[in-house]
C-alpha positions as CSV (number, residue, x, y, z in Angstrom):
1,M,-48.1,143.1,120.7
2,G,-46.9,145.7,118.2
3,W,-43.4,144.4,118.3
4,T,-44.6,140.8,118.0
5,A,-46.7,141.7,114.9
6,L,-43.8,143.5,113.3
7,T,-41.3,140.8,114.1
8,A,-43.7,138.2,112.7
9,I,-43.3,139.8,109.2
10,V,-39.7,138.7,109.2
11,P,-40.2,134.9,109.0
12,M,-43.0,135.5,106.5
13,V,-40.5,137.2,104.2
14,W,-38.0,134.5,104.8
15,G,-40.6,132.0,103.7
16,T,-40.1,133.3,100.1
17,T,-36.5,132.2,100.1
18,Y,-37.2,128.7,98.8
19,I,-39.4,129.8,95.9
20,V,-37.1,132.6,94.9
21,T,-34.1,130.3,95.0
22,T,-35.7,127.6,92.9
23,H,-37.4,129.8,90.4
24,M,-35.1,132.8,90.0
25,L,-31.5,131.9,90.9
26,P,-28.9,129.8,88.9
27,E,-28.8,126.2,90.1
28,G,-25.9,124.6,92.0
29,H,-24.3,127.7,93.6
30,P,-25.5,127.7,97.2
31,L,-22.3,129.3,98.6
32,F,-22.4,132.1,96.0
33,A,-26.1,132.7,96.7
34,A,-25.4,132.9,100.5
35,M,-22.6,135.3,99.9
36,M,-24.8,137.5,97.6
37,R,-27.5,137.5,100.2
38,S,-25.2,138.8,103.0
39,L,-22.2,140.8,101.8
40,P,-23.9,143.5,99.6
41,A,-26.7,144.0,102.2
42,G,-24.1,144.3,104.9
43,L,-22.1,146.9,103.0
44,I,-25.3,148.9,102.3
45,A,-26.2,148.8,106.0
46,L,-22.8,150.0,107.0
47,L,-23.1,153.0,104.6
48,I,-26.5,153.8,106.1
49,A,-25.5,153.4,109.7
50,R,-22.0,154.8,109.4
51,Q,-21.0,152.9,112.5
52,L,-18.2,150.3,112.9
53,P,-17.7,147.8,115.8
54,R,-15.6,148.8,118.7
55,G,-13.6,146.7,121.2
56,S,-15.1,143.2,121.8
57,W,-17.8,143.9,119.2
58,W,-15.3,143.1,116.4
59,W,-15.1,139.4,117.4
60,K,-18.8,139.3,118.6
61,S,-19.9,140.5,115.2
62,L,-17.8,137.8,113.6
63,V,-19.3,135.1,115.8
64,L,-22.9,136.3,115.4
65,G,-22.6,136.9,111.7
66,T,-21.1,133.4,111.2
67,L,-23.9,131.7,113.3
68,N,-26.9,133.7,112.1
69,M,-25.9,133.9,108.4
70,G,-22.4,132.7,107.4
71,A,-23.1,129.1,108.5
72,F,-26.9,129.1,108.5
73,F,-27.3,130.3,104.8
74,P,-25.2,127.5,103.2
75,L,-26.6,124.8,105.5
76,L,-30.1,126.0,104.6
77,F,-29.3,125.8,100.8
78,L,-27.6,122.4,101.3
79,A,-30.6,121.0,103.2
80,A,-33.0,122.3,100.4
81,Q,-30.8,120.6,97.8
82,E,-30.4,117.2,99.6
83,L,-34.0,116.9,101.0
84,P,-37.5,117.4,99.8
85,G,-38.6,120.9,100.8
86,G,-41.0,119.5,103.4
87,V,-38.3,117.6,105.3
88,A,-36.0,120.6,105.3
89,A,-38.8,122.9,106.5
90,T,-39.7,120.4,109.3
91,L,-36.1,120.3,110.5
92,G,-36.0,124.1,110.5
93,A,-39.2,124.2,112.5
94,A,-37.2,122.5,115.3
95,Q,-35.4,125.8,116.0
96,P,-37.8,127.0,118.8
97,I,-37.1,123.8,120.7
98,V,-33.4,124.2,120.3
99,I,-33.6,127.8,121.4
100,A,-35.6,126.9,124.5
101,F,-32.8,124.6,125.7
102,L,-30.0,126.9,124.7
103,A,-31.7,129.7,126.7
104,V,-31.2,127.5,129.8
105,A,-27.6,126.8,129.0
106,I,-26.5,130.3,127.8
107,L,-29.0,132.8,129.4
108,H,-29.5,130.7,132.6
109,E,-33.3,130.9,132.2
110,R,-35.6,128.4,133.6
111,L,-36.7,125.8,131.0
112,S,-40.0,127.0,129.6
113,V,-41.9,123.7,129.4
114,W,-44.9,125.7,128.2
115,R,-43.1,127.0,125.1
116,V,-41.3,123.7,124.5
117,C,-44.7,122.0,124.3
118,W,-46.0,124.6,121.9
119,G,-42.8,124.2,119.9
120,V,-43.3,120.5,119.5
121,L,-47.0,121.1,118.5
122,G,-45.8,123.7,116.0
123,M,-43.3,121.4,114.5
124,T,-45.9,118.7,114.2
125,G,-48.2,121.2,112.4
126,V,-45.5,122.2,110.0
127,A,-44.8,118.5,109.3
128,L,-48.5,117.9,108.5
129,V,-48.4,120.8,106.1
130,V,-45.2,120.1,104.2
131,L,-44.3,116.4,104.5
132,G,-45.5,114.2,101.7
133,P,-45.3,110.5,100.9
134,D,-42.1,111.0,98.8
135,A,-40.2,112.5,101.8
136,A,-36.9,110.7,101.2
137,M,-34.2,111.0,103.8
138,S,-30.6,112.0,103.1
139,P,-28.1,111.8,106.0
140,I,-26.2,114.8,104.6
141,G,-29.4,116.8,104.3
142,I,-30.7,115.9,107.7
143,L,-27.3,116.9,109.3
144,A,-27.4,120.2,107.3
145,G,-31.0,120.9,108.4
146,L,-30.3,120.2,112.1
147,G,-27.0,122.1,111.9
148,G,-28.7,125.1,110.4
149,A,-31.3,125.1,113.2
150,A,-28.6,124.8,115.8
151,S,-26.4,127.5,114.2
152,M,-29.1,130.1,114.0
153,G,-30.6,129.1,117.3
154,T,-27.2,129.7,119.0
155,G,-26.9,133.0,117.2
156,V,-30.3,134.1,118.3
157,V,-29.6,133.3,122.0
158,L,-26.2,135.0,121.9
159,T,-27.8,138.0,120.3
160,K,-30.2,138.2,123.2
161,K,-27.3,137.7,125.7
162,W,-25.0,140.3,124.2
163,G,-27.7,142.8,123.3
164,R,-26.7,145.9,121.3
165,P,-24.0,148.5,122.2
166,E,-25.3,151.8,123.4
167,G,-25.8,154.3,120.6
168,V,-25.8,151.6,117.8
169,S,-28.9,151.3,115.7
170,P,-30.5,148.0,114.8
171,I,-29.4,148.5,111.1
172,G,-25.9,149.0,112.3
173,L,-25.9,145.7,114.2
174,A,-27.4,144.0,111.2
175,G,-24.8,145.5,109.0
176,W,-21.9,144.3,111.2
177,Q,-23.2,140.7,111.1
178,L,-24.2,140.6,107.4
179,T,-20.8,142.0,106.4
180,A,-18.9,139.5,108.6
181,A,-21.0,136.7,107.2
182,G,-20.3,137.9,103.6
183,L,-16.5,138.1,104.2
184,V,-16.5,134.6,105.8
185,L,-18.4,133.3,102.7
186,L,-16.5,135.2,100.0
187,L,-13.5,132.9,99.4
188,P,-15.4,129.6,99.7
189,A,-18.1,131.0,97.3
190,L,-15.5,132.0,94.7
191,L,-13.2,129.0,95.1
192,I,-15.8,126.2,95.5
193,D,-18.9,127.5,93.6
194,G,-17.5,130.2,91.4
195,V,-19.6,132.9,89.7
196,P,-22.6,131.4,87.8
197,P,-21.9,131.7,84.1
198,N,-25.3,133.2,83.2
199,I,-26.8,135.7,85.6
200,D,-29.8,137.2,83.9
201,G,-32.2,139.9,84.9
202,T,-34.4,137.5,86.8
203,A,-31.5,136.2,88.9
204,W,-30.4,139.8,89.7
205,L,-33.9,140.5,90.9
206,G,-33.8,137.3,93.0
207,Y,-30.4,138.3,94.6
208,A,-31.8,141.8,95.3
209,W,-34.9,140.5,97.0
210,L,-33.0,138.0,99.2
211,G,-30.3,140.6,100.0
212,I,-32.2,143.9,100.5
213,V,-35.6,142.6,101.7
214,G,-34.7,139.1,102.9
215,A,-31.6,140.2,104.8
216,L,-31.0,143.9,105.3
217,I,-34.6,144.9,106.2
218,T,-35.6,141.7,107.9
219,Y,-32.5,141.2,110.1
220,T,-32.8,144.9,111.2
221,I,-36.3,144.2,112.4
222,W,-35.4,140.7,113.8
223,F,-32.6,142.0,116.0
224,A,-34.8,144.8,117.3
225,G,-37.5,142.3,118.1
226,I,-35.2,139.9,119.8
227,R,-34.1,142.7,122.1
228,R,-37.7,143.4,123.2
229,L,-39.4,140.0,123.2
230,P,-38.7,136.7,125.0
231,V,-36.2,134.7,122.9
232,T,-38.2,131.4,122.8
233,A,-41.4,133.2,122.0
234,T,-39.7,135.1,119.2
235,A,-38.3,131.8,117.8
236,L,-41.9,130.4,117.6
237,L,-42.7,133.1,115.1
238,G,-40.3,131.3,112.8
239,L,-43.1,128.7,112.2
240,L,-44.6,131.2,109.8
241,S,-41.6,130.7,107.4
242,P,-42.4,127.1,106.2
243,L,-46.1,127.9,106.2
244,V,-45.6,130.8,103.9
245,A,-43.3,128.7,101.7
246,A,-46.0,126.0,101.5
247,I,-48.7,128.6,100.5
248,L,-46.5,130.1,97.8
249,G,-45.6,126.6,96.5
250,A,-49.3,125.7,96.3
251,L,-50.2,128.9,94.6
252,I,-47.5,128.7,92.0
253,A,-48.0,124.9,91.4
254,G,-51.7,125.3,91.5
255,E,-52.2,122.5,94.1
256,A,-55.1,122.5,96.5
257,L,-54.3,122.1,100.2
258,T,-55.7,118.8,101.7
259,L,-57.7,118.6,104.9
260,I,-54.6,117.2,106.8
261,Q,-52.5,120.2,105.6
262,L,-55.2,122.6,106.7
263,L,-55.2,120.9,110.1
264,G,-51.4,121.3,110.2
265,F,-51.8,125.0,109.4
266,A,-54.3,125.4,112.3
267,L,-51.9,123.5,114.8
268,A,-48.9,125.6,113.8
269,L,-50.8,128.9,114.1
270,I,-52.2,127.9,117.4
271,A,-48.8,127.0,118.7
272,M,-47.3,130.2,117.4
273,V,-49.9,132.4,119.0
274,A,-50.1,130.5,122.3
275,G,-46.3,130.5,122.6
276,Q,-46.4,134.3,122.8
277,L,-48.5,134.2,125.9
278,P,-47.2,133.6,129.5
279,S,-47.7,130.2,130.9
280,P,-50.6,129.6,133.4
281,K,-47.9,129.4,136.2
282,Q,-46.5,132.8,135.3
283,K,-50.0,134.3,135.2
284,A,-50.7,132.9,138.7
285,Q,-47.5,134.5,140.0
286,T,-48.2,137.9,138.5
287,P,-50.0,140.4,140.8
288,S,-53.3,141.6,139.5
């Protein structure tokens, strides 16, 4: 329970990404923002851990860094630009369902119908909270949102499968992946987006929050939690991210939550908590 509570902090911090991006960062530079979120944090982690990959972990770090951050961050920003925030958040909430099926294909686990059902309920709850009547659909945005969920979902499952090399700290593993992601994004960010012309103090604070707190600290905790917790149950904690984003949006915009939104909050929280528990079938098979 201690690791579940600690790991739950991570998606809560990630829930601040949308509000920080829209209120603090320069507009129209998603690749640059993704690179700034990953590369500086990765280099700081390498300096702290003083550990470099060995053997197969060079290509494993590149694969995991690309899936968990290098592809996920730009797709996340693209979905946020092309879709209303509610639609993008709902697509992101599909990640626990994606992970449940990927765990069967990659980890050879039995399909957890119990957690798939809670994942569907959680996604429904998030939809009730964040979807509005103006939820327009963009094909590019929908593909980006689903692609982001699939990318990070695959990265999470492979992280569980490959584990962590003996003697390597969680911050070292996070540093390998964040640095790999930053290097993958460096040229596209500079060639396609370029450096924003006016980066003021507020923008630097936004980059620092997303990089240090929203990447370095959170991914260190996240990878440690994945190692100790069931992968699908851990993914269900991600439902907290769009809920926190909705709360921050309501507080900053001064909007009151409706009864339907409160119902959605309740459904999502119930799904998240219930998904951490073993299924009734597992309980029956466990000796007293």
